[in-house]
CSV table of C-alpha atoms in Angstrom, one decimal:
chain,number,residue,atom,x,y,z
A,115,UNK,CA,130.1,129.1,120.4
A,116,UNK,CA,132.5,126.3,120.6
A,117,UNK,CA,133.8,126.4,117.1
A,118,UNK,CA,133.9,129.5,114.9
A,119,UNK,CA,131.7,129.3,111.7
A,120,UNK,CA,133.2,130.9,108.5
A,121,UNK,CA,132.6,134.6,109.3
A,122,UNK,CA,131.1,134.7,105.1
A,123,UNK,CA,128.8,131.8,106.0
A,124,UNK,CA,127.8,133.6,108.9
A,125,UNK,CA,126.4,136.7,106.9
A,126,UNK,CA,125.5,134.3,104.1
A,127,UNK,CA,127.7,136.5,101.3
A,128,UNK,CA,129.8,135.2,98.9
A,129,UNK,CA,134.2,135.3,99.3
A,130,UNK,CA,133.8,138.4,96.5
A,131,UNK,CA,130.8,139.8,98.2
A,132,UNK,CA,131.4,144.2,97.9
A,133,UNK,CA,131.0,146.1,101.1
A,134,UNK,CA,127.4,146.6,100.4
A,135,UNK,CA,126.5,143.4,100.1
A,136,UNK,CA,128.2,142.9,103.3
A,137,UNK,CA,126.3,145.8,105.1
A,138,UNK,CA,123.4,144.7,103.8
A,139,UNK,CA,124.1,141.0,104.6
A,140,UNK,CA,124.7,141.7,108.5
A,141,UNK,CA,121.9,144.8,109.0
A,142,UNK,CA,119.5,141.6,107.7
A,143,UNK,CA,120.9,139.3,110.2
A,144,UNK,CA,121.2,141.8,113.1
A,145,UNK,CA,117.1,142.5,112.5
A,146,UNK,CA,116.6,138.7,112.3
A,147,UNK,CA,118.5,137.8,115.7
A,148,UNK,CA,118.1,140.7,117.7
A,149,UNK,CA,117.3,139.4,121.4
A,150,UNK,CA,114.3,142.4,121.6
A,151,UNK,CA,112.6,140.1,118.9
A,152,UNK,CA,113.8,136.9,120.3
A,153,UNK,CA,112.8,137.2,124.1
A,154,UNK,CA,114.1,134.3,126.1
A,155,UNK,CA,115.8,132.5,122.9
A,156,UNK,CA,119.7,132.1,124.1
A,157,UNK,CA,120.5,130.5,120.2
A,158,UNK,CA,119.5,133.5,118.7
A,159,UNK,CA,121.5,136.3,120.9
A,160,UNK,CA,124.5,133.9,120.0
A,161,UNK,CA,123.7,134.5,116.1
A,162,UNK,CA,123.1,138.2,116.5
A,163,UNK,CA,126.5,138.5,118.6
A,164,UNK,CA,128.3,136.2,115.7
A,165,UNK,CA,126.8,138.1,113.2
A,166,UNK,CA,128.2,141.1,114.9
A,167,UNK,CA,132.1,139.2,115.0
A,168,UNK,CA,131.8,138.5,111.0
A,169,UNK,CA,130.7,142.3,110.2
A,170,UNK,CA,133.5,143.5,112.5
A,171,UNK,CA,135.8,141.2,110.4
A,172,UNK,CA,134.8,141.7,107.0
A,173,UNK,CA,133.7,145.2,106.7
A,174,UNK,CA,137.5,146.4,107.1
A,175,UNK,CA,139.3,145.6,104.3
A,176,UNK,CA,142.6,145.5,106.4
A,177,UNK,CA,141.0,142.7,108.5
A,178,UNK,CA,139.0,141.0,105.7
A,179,UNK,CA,142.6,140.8,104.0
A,180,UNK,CA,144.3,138.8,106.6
A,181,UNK,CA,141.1,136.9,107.7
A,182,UNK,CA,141.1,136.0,103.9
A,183,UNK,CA,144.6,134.9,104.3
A,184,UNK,CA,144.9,133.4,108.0
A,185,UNK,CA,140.9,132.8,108.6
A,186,UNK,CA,140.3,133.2,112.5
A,187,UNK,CA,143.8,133.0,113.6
A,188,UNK,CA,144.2,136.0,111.9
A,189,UNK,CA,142.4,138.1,115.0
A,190,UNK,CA,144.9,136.3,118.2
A,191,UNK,CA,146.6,139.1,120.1
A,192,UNK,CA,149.8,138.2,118.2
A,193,UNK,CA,148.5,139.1,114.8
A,194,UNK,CA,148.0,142.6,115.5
A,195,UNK,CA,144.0,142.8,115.9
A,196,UNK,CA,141.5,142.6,118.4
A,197,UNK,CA,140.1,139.6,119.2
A,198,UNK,CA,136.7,138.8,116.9
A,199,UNK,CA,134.8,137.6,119.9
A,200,UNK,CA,135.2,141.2,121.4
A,201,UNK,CA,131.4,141.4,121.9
A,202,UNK,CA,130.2,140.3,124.8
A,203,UNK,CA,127.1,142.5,125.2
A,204,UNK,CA,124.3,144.3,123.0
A,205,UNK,CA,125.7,147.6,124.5
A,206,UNK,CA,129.0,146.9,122.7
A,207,UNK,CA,127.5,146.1,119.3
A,208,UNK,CA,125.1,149.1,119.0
A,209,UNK,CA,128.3,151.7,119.9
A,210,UNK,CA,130.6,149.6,116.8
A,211,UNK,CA,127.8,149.4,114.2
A,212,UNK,CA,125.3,152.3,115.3
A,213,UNK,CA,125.8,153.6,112.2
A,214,UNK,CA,125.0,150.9,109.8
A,215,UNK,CA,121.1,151.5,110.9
A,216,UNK,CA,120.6,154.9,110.2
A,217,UNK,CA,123.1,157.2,112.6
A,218,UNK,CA,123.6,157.0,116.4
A,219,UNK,CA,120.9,154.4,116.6
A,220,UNK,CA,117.9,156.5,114.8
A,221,UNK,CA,115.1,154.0,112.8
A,222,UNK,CA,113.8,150.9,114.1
A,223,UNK,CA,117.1,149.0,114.6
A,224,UNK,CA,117.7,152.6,117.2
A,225,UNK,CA,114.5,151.7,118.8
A,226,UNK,CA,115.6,148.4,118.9
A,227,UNK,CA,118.7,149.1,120.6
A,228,UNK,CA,117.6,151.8,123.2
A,229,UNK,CA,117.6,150.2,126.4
A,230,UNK,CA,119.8,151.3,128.7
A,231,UNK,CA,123.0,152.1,126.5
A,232,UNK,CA,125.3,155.2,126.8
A,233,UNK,CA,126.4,157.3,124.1
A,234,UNK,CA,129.6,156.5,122.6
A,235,UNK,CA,131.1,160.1,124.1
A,236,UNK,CA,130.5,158.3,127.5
A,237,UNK,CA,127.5,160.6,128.3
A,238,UNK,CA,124.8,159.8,130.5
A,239,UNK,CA,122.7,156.3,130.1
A,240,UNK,CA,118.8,156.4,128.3
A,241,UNK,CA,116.4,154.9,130.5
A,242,UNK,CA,115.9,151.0,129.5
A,243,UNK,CA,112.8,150.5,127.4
A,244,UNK,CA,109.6,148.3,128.8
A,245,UNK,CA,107.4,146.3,127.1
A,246,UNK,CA,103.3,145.1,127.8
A,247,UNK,CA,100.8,143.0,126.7
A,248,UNK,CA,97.4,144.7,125.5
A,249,UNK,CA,94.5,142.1,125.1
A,250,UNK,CA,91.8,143.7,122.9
A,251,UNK,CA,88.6,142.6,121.3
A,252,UNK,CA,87.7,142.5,117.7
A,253,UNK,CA,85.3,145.3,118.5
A,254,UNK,CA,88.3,147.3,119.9
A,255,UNK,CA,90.7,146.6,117.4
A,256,UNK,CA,88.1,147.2,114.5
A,257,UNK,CA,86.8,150.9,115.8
A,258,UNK,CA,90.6,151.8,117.6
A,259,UNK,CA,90.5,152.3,121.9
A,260,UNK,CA,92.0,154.1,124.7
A,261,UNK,CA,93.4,152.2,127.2
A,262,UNK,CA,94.4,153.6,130.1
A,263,UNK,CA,97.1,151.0,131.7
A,264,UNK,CA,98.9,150.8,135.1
A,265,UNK,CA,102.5,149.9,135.0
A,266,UNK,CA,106.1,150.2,137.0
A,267,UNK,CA,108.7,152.2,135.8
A,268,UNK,CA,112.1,153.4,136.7
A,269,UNK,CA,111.9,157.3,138.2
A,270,UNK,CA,114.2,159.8,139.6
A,271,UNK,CA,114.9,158.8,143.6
A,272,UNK,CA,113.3,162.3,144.8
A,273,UNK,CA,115.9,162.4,147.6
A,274,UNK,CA,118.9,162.8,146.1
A,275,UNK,CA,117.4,164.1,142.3
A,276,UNK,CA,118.7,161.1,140.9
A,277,UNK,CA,122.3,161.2,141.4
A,278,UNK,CA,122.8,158.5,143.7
A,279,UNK,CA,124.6,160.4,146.3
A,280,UNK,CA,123.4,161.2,150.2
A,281,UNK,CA,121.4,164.6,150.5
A,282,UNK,CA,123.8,167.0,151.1
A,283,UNK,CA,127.1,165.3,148.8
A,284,UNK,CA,127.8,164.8,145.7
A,285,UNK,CA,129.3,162.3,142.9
A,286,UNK,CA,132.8,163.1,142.5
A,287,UNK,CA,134.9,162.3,139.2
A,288,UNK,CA,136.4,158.7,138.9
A,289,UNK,CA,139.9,158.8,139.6
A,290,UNK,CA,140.7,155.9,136.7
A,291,UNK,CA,139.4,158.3,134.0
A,292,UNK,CA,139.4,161.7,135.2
A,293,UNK,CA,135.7,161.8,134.8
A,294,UNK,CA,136.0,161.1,131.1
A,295,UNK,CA,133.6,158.0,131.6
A,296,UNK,CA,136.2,156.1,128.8
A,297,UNK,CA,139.9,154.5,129.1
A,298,UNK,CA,142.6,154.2,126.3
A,299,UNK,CA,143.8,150.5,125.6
A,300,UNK,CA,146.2,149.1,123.5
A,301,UNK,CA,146.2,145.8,120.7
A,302,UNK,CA,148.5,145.3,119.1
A,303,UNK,CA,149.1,148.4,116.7
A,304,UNK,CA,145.6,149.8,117.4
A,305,UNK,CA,144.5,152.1,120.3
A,306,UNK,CA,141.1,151.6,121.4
A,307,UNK,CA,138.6,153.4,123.7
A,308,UNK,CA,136.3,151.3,125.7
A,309,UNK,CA,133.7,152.6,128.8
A,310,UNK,CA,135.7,153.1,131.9
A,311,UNK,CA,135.4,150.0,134.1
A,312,UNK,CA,135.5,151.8,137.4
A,313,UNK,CA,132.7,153.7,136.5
A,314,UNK,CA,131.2,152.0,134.0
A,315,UNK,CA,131.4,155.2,131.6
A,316,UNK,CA,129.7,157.2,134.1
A,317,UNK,CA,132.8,159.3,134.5
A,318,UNK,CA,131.8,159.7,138.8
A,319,UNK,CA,131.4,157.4,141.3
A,320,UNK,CA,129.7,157.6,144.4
A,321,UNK,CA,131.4,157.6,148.1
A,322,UNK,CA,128.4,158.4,150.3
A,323,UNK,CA,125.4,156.6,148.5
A,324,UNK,CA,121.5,157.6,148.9
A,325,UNK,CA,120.1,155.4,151.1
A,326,UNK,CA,116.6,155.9,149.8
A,327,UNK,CA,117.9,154.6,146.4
A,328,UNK,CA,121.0,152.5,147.7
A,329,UNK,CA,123.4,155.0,145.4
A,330,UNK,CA,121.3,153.8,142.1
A,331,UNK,CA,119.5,157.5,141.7
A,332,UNK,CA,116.2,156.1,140.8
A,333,UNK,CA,113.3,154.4,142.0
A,334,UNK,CA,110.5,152.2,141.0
A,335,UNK,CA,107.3,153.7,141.4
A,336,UNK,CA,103.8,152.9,139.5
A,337,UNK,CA,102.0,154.9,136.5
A,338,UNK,CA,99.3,155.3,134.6
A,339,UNK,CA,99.6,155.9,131.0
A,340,UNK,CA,97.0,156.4,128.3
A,341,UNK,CA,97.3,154.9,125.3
A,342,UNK,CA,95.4,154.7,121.9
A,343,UNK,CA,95.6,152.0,119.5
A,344,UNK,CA,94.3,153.3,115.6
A,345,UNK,CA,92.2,150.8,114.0
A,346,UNK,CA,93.3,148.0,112.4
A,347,UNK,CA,96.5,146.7,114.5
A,348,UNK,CA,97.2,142.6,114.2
A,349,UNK,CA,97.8,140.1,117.2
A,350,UNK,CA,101.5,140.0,117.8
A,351,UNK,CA,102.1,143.6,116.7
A,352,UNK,CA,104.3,146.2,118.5
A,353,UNK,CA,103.3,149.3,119.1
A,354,UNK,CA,105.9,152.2,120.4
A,355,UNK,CA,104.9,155.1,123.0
A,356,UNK,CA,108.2,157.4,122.9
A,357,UNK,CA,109.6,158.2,126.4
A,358,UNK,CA,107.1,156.2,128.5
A,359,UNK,CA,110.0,153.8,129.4
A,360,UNK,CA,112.4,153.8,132.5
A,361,UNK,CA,113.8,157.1,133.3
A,362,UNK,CA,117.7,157.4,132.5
A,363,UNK,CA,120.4,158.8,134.4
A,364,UNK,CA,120.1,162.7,134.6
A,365,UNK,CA,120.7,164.4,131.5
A,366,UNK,CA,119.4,161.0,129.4
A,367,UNK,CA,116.7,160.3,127.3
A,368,UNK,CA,114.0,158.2,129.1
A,369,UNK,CA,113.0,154.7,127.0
A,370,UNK,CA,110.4,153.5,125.3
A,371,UNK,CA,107.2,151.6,125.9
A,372,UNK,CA,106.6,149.3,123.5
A,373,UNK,CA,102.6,147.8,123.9
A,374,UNK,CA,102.4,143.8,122.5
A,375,UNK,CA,98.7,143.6,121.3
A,376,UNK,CA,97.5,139.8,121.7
A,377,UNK,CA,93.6,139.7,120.4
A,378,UNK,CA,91.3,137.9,122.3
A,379,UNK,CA,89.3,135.0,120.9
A,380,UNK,CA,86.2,136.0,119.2
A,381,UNK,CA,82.8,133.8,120.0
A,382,UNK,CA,81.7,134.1,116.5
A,383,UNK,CA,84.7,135.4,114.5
A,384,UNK,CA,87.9,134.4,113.2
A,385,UNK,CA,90.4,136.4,111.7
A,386,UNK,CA,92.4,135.8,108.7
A,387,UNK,CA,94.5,139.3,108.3
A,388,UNK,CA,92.1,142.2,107.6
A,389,UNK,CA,89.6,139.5,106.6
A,390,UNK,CA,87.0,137.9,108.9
A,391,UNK,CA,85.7,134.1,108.9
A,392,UNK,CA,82.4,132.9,110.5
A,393,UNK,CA,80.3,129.4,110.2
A,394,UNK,CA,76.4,129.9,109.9
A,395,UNK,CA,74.1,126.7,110.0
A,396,UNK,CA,71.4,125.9,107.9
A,397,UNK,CA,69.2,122.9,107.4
A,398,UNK,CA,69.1,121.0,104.7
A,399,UNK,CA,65.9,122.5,103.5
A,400,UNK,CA,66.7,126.4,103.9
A,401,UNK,CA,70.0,125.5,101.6
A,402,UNK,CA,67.7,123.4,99.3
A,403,UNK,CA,65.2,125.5,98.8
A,404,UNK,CA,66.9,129.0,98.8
A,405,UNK,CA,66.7,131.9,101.8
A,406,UNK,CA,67.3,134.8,103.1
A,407,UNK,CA,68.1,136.0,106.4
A,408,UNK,CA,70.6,138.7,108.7
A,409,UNK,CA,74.1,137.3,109.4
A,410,UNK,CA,75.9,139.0,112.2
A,411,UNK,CA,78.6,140.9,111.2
A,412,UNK,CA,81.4,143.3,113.6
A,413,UNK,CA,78.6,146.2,113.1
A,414,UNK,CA,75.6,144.6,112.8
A,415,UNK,CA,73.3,142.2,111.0
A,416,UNK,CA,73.5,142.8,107.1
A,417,UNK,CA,70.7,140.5,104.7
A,418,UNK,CA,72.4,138.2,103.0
A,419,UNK,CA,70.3,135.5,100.5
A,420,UNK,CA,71.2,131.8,99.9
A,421,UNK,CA,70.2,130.7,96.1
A,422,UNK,CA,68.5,127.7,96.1
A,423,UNK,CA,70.9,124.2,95.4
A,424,UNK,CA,73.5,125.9,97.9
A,425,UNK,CA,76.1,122.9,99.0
A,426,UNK,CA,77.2,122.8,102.6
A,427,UNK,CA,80.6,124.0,102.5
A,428,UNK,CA,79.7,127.3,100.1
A,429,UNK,CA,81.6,130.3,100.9
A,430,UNK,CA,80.2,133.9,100.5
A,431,UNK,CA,81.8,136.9,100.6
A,432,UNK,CA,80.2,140.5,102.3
A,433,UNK,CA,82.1,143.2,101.0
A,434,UNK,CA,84.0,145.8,103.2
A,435,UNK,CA,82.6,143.8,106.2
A,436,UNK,CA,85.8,142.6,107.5
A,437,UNK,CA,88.4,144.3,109.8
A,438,UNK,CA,88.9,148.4,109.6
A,439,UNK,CA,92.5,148.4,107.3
A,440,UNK,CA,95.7,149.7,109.3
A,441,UNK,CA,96.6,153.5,108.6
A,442,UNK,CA,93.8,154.2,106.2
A,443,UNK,CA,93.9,151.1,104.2
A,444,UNK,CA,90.8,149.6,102.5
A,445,UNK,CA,88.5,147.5,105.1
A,446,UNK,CA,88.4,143.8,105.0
A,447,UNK,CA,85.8,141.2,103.5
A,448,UNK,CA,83.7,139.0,106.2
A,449,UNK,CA,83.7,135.5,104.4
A,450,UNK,CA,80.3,133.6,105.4
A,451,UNK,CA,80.8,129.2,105.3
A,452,UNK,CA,77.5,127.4,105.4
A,453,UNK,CA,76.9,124.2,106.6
A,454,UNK,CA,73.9,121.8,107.1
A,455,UNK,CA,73.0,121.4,110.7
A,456,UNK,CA,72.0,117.8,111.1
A,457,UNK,CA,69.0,117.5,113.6
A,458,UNK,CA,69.2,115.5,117.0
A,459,UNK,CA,65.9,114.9,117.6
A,460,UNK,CA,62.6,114.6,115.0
A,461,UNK,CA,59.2,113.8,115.4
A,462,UNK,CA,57.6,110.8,113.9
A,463,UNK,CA,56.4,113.4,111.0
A,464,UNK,CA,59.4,114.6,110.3
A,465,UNK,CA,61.0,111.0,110.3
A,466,UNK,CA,58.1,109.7,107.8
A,467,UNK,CA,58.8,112.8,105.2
A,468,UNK,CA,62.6,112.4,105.2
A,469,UNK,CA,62.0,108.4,104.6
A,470,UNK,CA,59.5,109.5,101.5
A,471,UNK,CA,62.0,112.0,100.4
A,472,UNK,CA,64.8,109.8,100.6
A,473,UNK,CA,62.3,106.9,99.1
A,474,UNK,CA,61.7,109.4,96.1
A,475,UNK,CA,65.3,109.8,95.2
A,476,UNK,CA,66.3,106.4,94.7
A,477,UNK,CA,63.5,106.0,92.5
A,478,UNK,CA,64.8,108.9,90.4
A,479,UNK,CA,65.9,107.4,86.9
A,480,UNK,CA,69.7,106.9,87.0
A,481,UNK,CA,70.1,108.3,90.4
A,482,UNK,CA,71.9,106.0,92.7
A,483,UNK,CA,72.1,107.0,96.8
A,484,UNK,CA,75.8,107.8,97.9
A,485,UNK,CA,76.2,104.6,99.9
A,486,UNK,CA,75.3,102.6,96.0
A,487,UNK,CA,77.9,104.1,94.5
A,488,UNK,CA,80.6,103.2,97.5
A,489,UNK,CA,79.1,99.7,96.8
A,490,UNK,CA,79.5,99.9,93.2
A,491,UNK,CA,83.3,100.8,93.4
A,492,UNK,CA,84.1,98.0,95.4
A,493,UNK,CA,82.4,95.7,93.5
């Protein structure tokens, strides 16, 4: 960003905001921008890193002191600090503020932060996690489905078992960290420890890559994994399958698969959260003169009657004929909107009874036709 914001406006806390507030403040923002949620949206990875900057300011009370008293001069090499724009990658973020969601990256904002990162002891990397779209039916997502879907994944190059190195060698430590994976460097009055960048925290390098795996240690290779959706799931919901994701460097955790479900359009229904929405015609005599007859519902036809006088327009509710509730809650309603179908086409019968009918009602006393009272109000 060109021009720093005010690190409190950032977090939207106030100048005597406690610690907690301030906690709370950024783990809102962090959840709000994270670029997992915000696929593609450059703006919002630039809020979740500045959101990052302001919590790595204001949490310490040493730096929130002399950002109180210098603002964001207060973090140039010459004041002592590091620099707030130190984030230049989610990796970074999740190692600093791990914590603030739960420990070493447990919860959701953990899952959120999986992919690919190494532990902060510079151990070996998880596998990155992978996300899919599952279109599903009403039908599906009311009763719950196995799905058996194809994808690619990241796996252990068989060749060399994932190492990276020609059959036959091996890694050997990095010389720039001794195999530590981390380096030692100095701001100011602080020491800080950062991933090696030789290495890149893998502690080894390579001299005689795989050429199988060109020195990577893994390979892409295709899978088939079987999945079940419960009942009940929304369009646009994420659904996690632990380890199912890329493999990770040997000794790591593999990722996550994380399934997108998108519903498909319905011919008949619409959804409205566990509820469902359908348009049934009628002529003008069966909503006149009262009915009853089966409406299709997700499981069925159910009887449903129509009192006599209905307007077009009426809604009625079937009971526990909706969607099946998420994790056991109660089922939806199906919600029933009639409307008069207005014919095409009539025969010269039908013509001469509408006319009499219509003839009738302007003769009833006090009664005037719809297009009579438009005339009357202009008049």
């Amino acid at each position: 960003m060109s021009e720093k914001r005010d690190y409190y406006t950032v977090l939207g806390v106030a100048k005597a905001a406690s610690q907690d507030d301030i906690k709370r403040a950024y783990r809102k923002k962090a959840l709000e921008f994270h670029p997992d949620r915000n696929a593609g949206d450059s703006s919002a990875e630039e809020k979740f890193k500045e959101a990052a900057e302001a919590y790595d300011a204001l949490s310490d009370e040493q730096k929130r002191a002399r950002y109180d008293q210098f603002g964001h001069a207060a973090f140039s090499q010459s004041g002592g600090f590091s620099d707030g724009g130190r984030f230049t990658n989610i990796e970074d973020i999740f190692e600093a503020f791990g914590d603030v969601f739960g420990g070493g990256g447990g919860g959701l904002f953990g899952e959120l932060f999986r992919g690919g990162r190494r532990s902060s002891r510079g151990g070996p990397r998880a596998g990155r996690d992978l996300r899919i779209v599952l279109p599903l039916t009403l039908e599906e997502i009311d009763q719950g489905v196995s799905k058996e879907v194809s994808i690619k994944r990241a796996e252990h190059c068989a060749s060399c078992g994932g190492n990276g190195a020609k059959p036959g060698t091996s890694p050997i430590a990095c010389g720039t960290c001794g195999g530590a994976g981390q380096v030692t460097t100095s701001q100011g009055f602080f020491a800080m420890r950062t991933a090696c960048p030789q290495c890149q925290g893998a502690g080894k390098t390579i001299e005689s890559p795989c050429s199988d795996c060109r020195g990577q240690g893994r390979v892409s290779r295709k899978s088939d994994i079987q999945l079940a959706v419960p009942p009940g799931v929304e369009d646009g919901m994420s659904l996690r399958v632990g380890a199912e994701g890329d493999v990770g460097e040997p000794g790591g955790s593999r990722g996550h698969l994380y399934v997108i479900i998108r519903e498909k359009e319905h011919k008949i229904f619409q959804r409205s959260g566990p509820d469902l929405i359908t348009e049934v015609p009628f002529s003008f005599g069966q909503l006149t003169l009262g009915d009853r007859l089966e409406i299709p519902t997700l499981r069925g036809k159910v009887e449903m009657s129509i009192p006599a006088g209905t307007q077009s327009g009426k809604v009625f509710r079937l009971r526990g004929q909706g969607m099946a509730g998420l994790e056991g809650r109660r089922r939806g309603d199906q919600l029933v909107r009639v409307f008069i179908e207005t014919p095409v086409t009539l025969t010269e019968r039908q013509e001469d009874l509408l006319r009499e009918f219509e003839d009738i009602e302007s003769e009833k006393s006090g009664s005037k036709t719809f297009f009579e009272k438009i005339v009357d109000y202009f008049n």
